[in-house]
């Protein structure tokens, strides 16, 4: 098991070109999915026990999407930290395997600039939070660690805390 280290700012660059995605809803990733379930299992293993998170079917995504939600209550982050209700992130089922989540706008911008994410098309229109992004499907353990760090940042935003962006280990170490 690797130890967590902070993601450098700016974030490390995602290797290779961005995947193809749909320009409208449903916003899906069309290529560059992982060869097997190991990256998804690693990602879920890192985010599966976030304190207070309730896993449920997404109220806004495609059938089969798994949502990360917070229980209803007053101790939450800003309204812009959520996609709908208390849903701050969801994982798309196979074959897509990308994620949608809401990040603080500076974190979203860093993830987009580094090639890990793209702004949701509806966010570009100003209909939902500007921090709503698609995080591309992790293709290996390294990318699963980066995606998990982004989910933890989304969780921190949703609970009104500082985003602890961390990954497993940096590529090549």
Tab-separated table of C-alpha atoms in Angstrom:
chain	number	residue	atom	x	y	z
A	1	UNK	CA	0.000	0.000	0.000
A	2	UNK	CA	1.416	3.373	-0.970
A	3	UNK	CA	1.457	6.358	1.322
A	4	UNK	CA	-0.521	9.490	0.512
A	5	UNK	CA	1.404	12.497	-0.720
A	6	UNK	CA	0.023	15.917	-1.652
A	7	UNK	CA	-0.615	16.660	-5.303
A	8	UNK	CA	1.819	19.384	-6.328
A	9	UNK	CA	0.324	22.682	-7.423
A	10	UNK	CA	-0.079	22.872	-10.318
A	11	UNK	CA	-1.354	19.317	-10.528
A	12	UNK	CA	0.727	16.773	-12.439
A	13	UNK	CA	-0.100	16.640	-16.133
A	14	UNK	CA	-2.291	13.728	-17.251
A	15	UNK	CA	-0.385	11.578	-19.756
A	16	UNK	CA	-1.624	11.547	-23.341
A	17	UNK	CA	-4.422	13.354	-25.125
A	18	UNK	CA	-7.804	14.001	-23.591
A	19	UNK	CA	-10.460	11.362	-24.289
A	20	UNK	CA	-13.417	12.053	-26.560
A	21	UNK	CA	-16.618	13.031	-24.743
A	22	UNK	CA	-20.146	13.963	-25.687
A	23	UNK	CA	-20.826	17.712	-25.883
A	24	UNK	CA	-24.268	17.522	-24.232
A	25	UNK	CA	-26.260	15.456	-21.744
A	26	UNK	CA	-25.760	12.718	-21.047
A	27	UNK	CA	-22.149	13.841	-20.721
A	28	UNK	CA	-20.153	10.655	-21.243
A	29	UNK	CA	-16.593	9.594	-22.026
A	30	UNK	CA	-16.354	7.744	-25.332
A	31	UNK	CA	-12.833	6.258	-25.317
A	32	UNK	CA	-9.692	5.690	-23.194
A	33	UNK	CA	-11.480	3.542	-20.625
A	34	UNK	CA	-9.411	1.148	-18.481
A	35	UNK	CA	-8.759	-2.386	-19.759
A	36	UNK	CA	-10.163	-3.961	-16.579
A	37	UNK	CA	-11.876	-3.069	-13.282
A	38	UNK	CA	-8.681	-2.650	-11.219
A	39	UNK	CA	-8.482	1.179	-11.495
A	40	UNK	CA	-12.183	1.520	-10.555
A	41	UNK	CA	-11.764	-0.890	-7.629
A	42	UNK	CA	-8.711	1.068	-6.406
A	43	UNK	CA	-10.639	4.344	-6.677
A	44	UNK	CA	-13.637	2.988	-4.756
A	45	UNK	CA	-11.311	1.500	-2.158
A	46	UNK	CA	-9.916	4.977	-1.472
A	47	UNK	CA	-13.218	6.864	-1.370
A	48	UNK	CA	-15.589	4.146	-0.172
A	49	UNK	CA	-15.403	5.079	3.503
A	50	UNK	CA	-15.460	8.878	3.486
A	51	UNK	CA	-17.037	9.889	6.832
A	52	UNK	CA	-20.770	10.504	6.644
A	53	UNK	CA	-21.061	9.753	2.924
A	54	UNK	CA	-24.107	7.827	1.803
A	55	UNK	CA	-23.779	5.872	-1.459
A	56	UNK	CA	-26.976	5.839	-3.503
A	57	UNK	CA	-28.232	5.772	-7.049
A	58	UNK	CA	-27.592	9.123	-8.709
A	59	UNK	CA	-30.568	11.479	-8.916
A	60	UNK	CA	-29.099	13.264	-11.942
A	61	UNK	CA	-27.006	10.787	-13.925
A	62	UNK	CA	-27.476	7.752	-16.139
A	63	UNK	CA	-29.001	4.531	-14.753
A	64	UNK	CA	-26.420	2.583	-12.769
A	65	UNK	CA	-24.390	5.646	-11.715
A	66	UNK	CA	-23.297	5.493	-8.064
A	67	UNK	CA	-23.675	8.788	-6.202
A	68	UNK	CA	-21.801	10.084	-3.195
A	69	UNK	CA	-24.224	12.105	-1.078
A	70	UNK	CA	-24.337	13.675	2.349
A	71	UNK	CA	-27.216	13.168	4.776
A	72	UNK	CA	-29.694	16.054	4.807
A	73	UNK	CA	-28.653	18.610	7.403
A	74	UNK	CA	-27.366	22.141	7.977
A	75	UNK	CA	-23.599	21.422	8.356
A	76	UNK	CA	-22.723	21.356	4.669
A	77	UNK	CA	-20.641	23.400	2.300
A	78	UNK	CA	-21.925	26.065	-0.084
A	79	UNK	CA	-24.856	25.333	-2.422
A	80	UNK	CA	-22.432	25.371	-5.394
A	81	UNK	CA	-20.715	22.269	-3.922
A	82	UNK	CA	-23.600	20.011	-5.024
A	83	UNK	CA	-25.015	18.819	-8.333
A	84	UNK	CA	-28.480	18.117	-6.959
A	85	UNK	CA	-29.735	17.758	-3.403
A	86	UNK	CA	-26.730	16.589	-1.388
A	87	UNK	CA	-25.078	14.716	-4.298
A	88	UNK	CA	-21.547	16.046	-4.768
A	89	UNK	CA	-20.127	13.302	-7.011
A	90	UNK	CA	-21.137	10.239	-8.990
A	91	UNK	CA	-19.332	7.440	-10.801
A	92	UNK	CA	-20.606	6.368	-14.198
A	93	UNK	CA	-21.036	2.653	-14.888
A	94	UNK	CA	-19.111	0.688	-17.537
A	95	UNK	CA	-18.211	1.195	-20.263
A	96	UNK	CA	-17.905	4.940	-19.491
A	97	UNK	CA	-16.327	4.824	-15.986
A	98	UNK	CA	-15.781	8.598	-15.811
A	99	UNK	CA	-16.931	10.626	-12.801
A	100	UNK	CA	-18.829	13.859	-12.369
A	101	UNK	CA	-18.124	15.912	-9.281
A	102	UNK	CA	-18.116	19.472	-8.033
A	103	UNK	CA	-14.845	21.129	-7.040
A	104	UNK	CA	-14.044	24.587	-5.741
A	105	UNK	CA	-13.550	26.626	-8.939
A	106	UNK	CA	-9.740	27.049	-8.508
A	107	UNK	CA	-9.336	23.278	-8.014
A	108	UNK	CA	-11.573	22.605	-11.019
A	109	UNK	CA	-9.459	24.967	-13.129
A	110	UNK	CA	-6.247	23.229	-12.029
A	111	UNK	CA	-7.687	19.773	-12.860
A	112	UNK	CA	-8.843	20.994	-16.279
A	113	UNK	CA	-5.501	22.680	-17.068
A	114	UNK	CA	-3.606	19.510	-16.110
A	115	UNK	CA	-5.795	17.385	-18.411
A	116	UNK	CA	-7.598	15.335	-15.718
A	117	UNK	CA	-11.028	16.869	-16.219
A	118	UNK	CA	-13.280	19.045	-18.337
A	119	UNK	CA	-16.047	21.381	-17.285
A	120	UNK	CA	-19.528	19.901	-17.535
A	121	UNK	CA	-21.344	21.318	-20.613
A	122	UNK	CA	-24.247	22.512	-18.443
A	123	UNK	CA	-21.775	24.291	-16.133
A	124	UNK	CA	-20.351	26.072	-19.187
A	125	UNK	CA	-23.870	27.422	-19.772
A	126	UNK	CA	-24.060	28.696	-16.183
A	127	UNK	CA	-26.959	26.389	-15.271
A	128	UNK	CA	-25.052	24.438	-12.593
A	129	UNK	CA	-22.016	25.148	-10.446
A	130	UNK	CA	-18.958	26.346	-12.414
A	131	UNK	CA	-16.948	23.744	-10.484
A	132	UNK	CA	-18.938	20.827	-11.959
A	133	UNK	CA	-16.490	18.713	-13.956
A	134	UNK	CA	-16.080	15.336	-15.570
A	135	UNK	CA	-12.998	13.563	-14.248
A	136	UNK	CA	-11.818	11.159	-16.915
A	137	UNK	CA	-11.968	7.416	-16.240
A	138	UNK	CA	-8.760	6.320	-14.521
A	139	UNK	CA	-6.796	3.932	-16.749
A	140	UNK	CA	-4.335	2.676	-14.124
A	141	UNK	CA	-3.479	2.846	-10.414
A	142	UNK	CA	-1.728	6.216	-10.696
A	143	UNK	CA	-4.745	7.800	-12.380
A	144	UNK	CA	-7.091	6.164	-9.841
A	145	UNK	CA	-5.056	7.853	-7.081
A	146	UNK	CA	-5.399	11.265	-8.769
A	147	UNK	CA	-9.159	10.725	-9.280
A	148	UNK	CA	-9.533	9.705	-5.619
A	149	UNK	CA	-7.762	12.906	-4.570
A	150	UNK	CA	-10.198	14.928	-6.657
A	151	UNK	CA	-13.172	13.106	-5.102
A	152	UNK	CA	-11.747	13.878	-1.642
A	153	UNK	CA	-11.462	17.551	-2.661
A	154	UNK	CA	-15.102	17.483	-3.785
A	155	UNK	CA	-16.091	15.889	-0.468
A	156	UNK	CA	-14.169	18.549	1.475
A	157	UNK	CA	-15.946	21.270	-0.523
A	158	UNK	CA	-19.311	19.613	0.197
A	159	UNK	CA	-18.703	19.537	3.955
A	160	UNK	CA	-17.228	23.042	4.030
A	161	UNK	CA	-13.638	21.975	4.778
A	162	UNK	CA	-10.305	22.672	3.103
A	163	UNK	CA	-9.794	20.266	0.181
A	164	UNK	CA	-7.143	17.651	1.075
A	165	UNK	CA	-6.021	16.698	-2.431
A	166	UNK	CA	-3.786	13.649	-2.087
A	167	UNK	CA	-2.779	10.753	-4.281
A	168	UNK	CA	-1.194	7.399	-3.662
A	169	UNK	CA	2.261	7.739	-5.125
A	170	UNK	CA	3.659	9.816	-7.928
A	171	UNK	CA	4.334	8.083	-11.252
A	172	UNK	CA	7.808	6.631	-11.408
A	173	UNK	CA	8.375	6.519	-7.623
